[in-house]
């Protein structure tokens, strides 16, 4: 059986991940210690807002967001790169008295 071929090209999730990582890190660096990076998504007409704790990808086409909602629930969103549409926003950190953890990324 032939070995699977790893996809190549500019439309891979890994390429989008690099751009998202840079934008999110730049955004995070502008926030004060009481704020963290949040994301607001509007899938199926409902608004979902959560503090991002990790960002990753699965080539060829999935971007993965992990985080915590304002009510403290852990969430993980897997989004196809063709459907990615979100708003980076400043959110109050749940524990601002603890040291700010750098924006996290997973692969």
C-alpha positions as CSV (number, residue, x, y, z in Angstrom):
1,X,0.0,0.0,0.0
2,X,1.5,3.4,-0.9
3,X,2.4,5.9,1.8
4,X,-0.1,8.7,2.3
5,X,1.0,12.0,0.7
6,X,1.1,15.0,3.0
7,X,-0.8,17.8,1.4
8,X,1.0,20.9,0.4
9,X,-0.1,24.4,-0.5
10,X,-1.1,27.8,0.8
11,X,-4.6,26.7,1.9
12,X,-3.5,24.4,4.6
13,X,-4.6,24.9,8.2
14,X,-0.9,25.1,9.3
15,X,-0.4,28.2,7.1
16,X,-3.5,29.8,8.5
17,X,-2.4,28.9,12.0
18,X,0.9,30.8,11.5
19,X,-1.1,33.9,10.5
20,X,-3.6,33.5,13.4
21,X,-0.7,33.0,15.9
22,X,1.0,36.2,14.8
23,X,-2.2,38.3,15.0
24,X,-3.2,36.8,18.3
25,X,0.2,37.3,19.9
26,X,0.3,40.9,18.7
27,X,-3.2,41.5,20.1
28,X,-2.3,39.8,23.4
29,X,0.9,41.9,23.8
30,X,-1.2,45.1,23.7
31,X,-3.4,44.0,26.6
32,X,-2.8,44.8,30.2
33,X,-2.4,42.2,32.9
34,X,-6.1,42.1,33.7
35,X,-7.1,41.1,30.2
36,X,-6.6,38.1,28.0
37,X,-7.4,37.2,24.4
38,X,-11.0,36.2,23.8
39,X,-12.8,35.1,20.7
40,X,-16.4,35.7,19.7
41,X,-17.9,33.3,17.2
42,X,-21.3,33.4,15.6
43,X,-22.0,29.9,14.4
44,X,-25.6,29.0,13.4
45,X,-26.8,32.5,14.5
46,X,-25.8,32.1,18.2
47,X,-23.0,34.1,19.7
48,X,-20.3,32.2,21.6
49,X,-17.6,34.1,23.5
50,X,-14.7,32.4,25.3
51,X,-11.2,33.2,26.6
52,X,-8.7,31.4,24.3
53,X,-6.1,29.3,26.1
54,X,-4.8,27.4,23.1
55,X,-4.8,27.4,19.4
56,X,-3.8,24.6,17.1
57,X,-4.5,23.0,13.7
58,X,-4.9,19.6,12.0
59,X,-3.8,19.7,8.3
60,X,-5.2,19.9,5.8
61,X,-8.2,22.0,7.0
62,X,-9.0,22.2,10.7
63,X,-8.2,25.1,13.1
64,X,-8.7,24.2,16.8
65,X,-9.5,26.8,19.5
66,X,-9.5,25.7,23.2
67,X,-10.6,27.9,26.0
68,X,-13.1,28.8,28.8
69,X,-16.4,30.5,28.5
70,X,-17.4,33.4,30.7
71,X,-19.4,31.0,32.8
72,X,-16.3,28.8,33.4
73,X,-17.1,26.0,31.0
74,X,-14.2,24.5,29.0
75,X,-14.7,24.5,25.3
76,X,-12.9,23.3,22.2
77,X,-13.9,24.5,18.8
78,X,-12.8,22.7,15.6
79,X,-13.4,25.0,12.6
80,X,-12.9,24.3,8.9
81,X,-10.5,26.9,7.4
82,X,-13.1,27.9,4.8
83,X,-15.6,28.8,7.5
84,X,-13.3,30.7,9.8
85,X,-14.7,34.0,10.8
86,X,-14.2,35.4,14.3
87,X,-13.5,38.5,16.3
88,X,-10.4,38.8,18.6
89,X,-11.4,40.8,21.7
90,X,-10.1,41.7,25.1
91,X,-11.8,39.8,27.9
92,X,-11.3,40.1,31.7
93,X,-9.0,37.4,32.9
94,X,-10.7,35.0,35.4
95,X,-7.8,35.3,37.8
96,X,-6.0,38.6,37.2
97,X,-4.0,38.3,40.4
98,X,-2.2,35.3,39.0
99,X,0.7,35.9,36.5
100,X,-0.5,36.3,32.9
101,X,0.3,33.1,30.9
102,X,1.5,33.8,27.4
103,X,-1.0,33.0,24.7
104,X,-0.8,29.3,24.1
105,X,-0.6,27.2,21.0
106,X,-0.9,23.5,20.3
107,X,-0.3,21.4,17.2
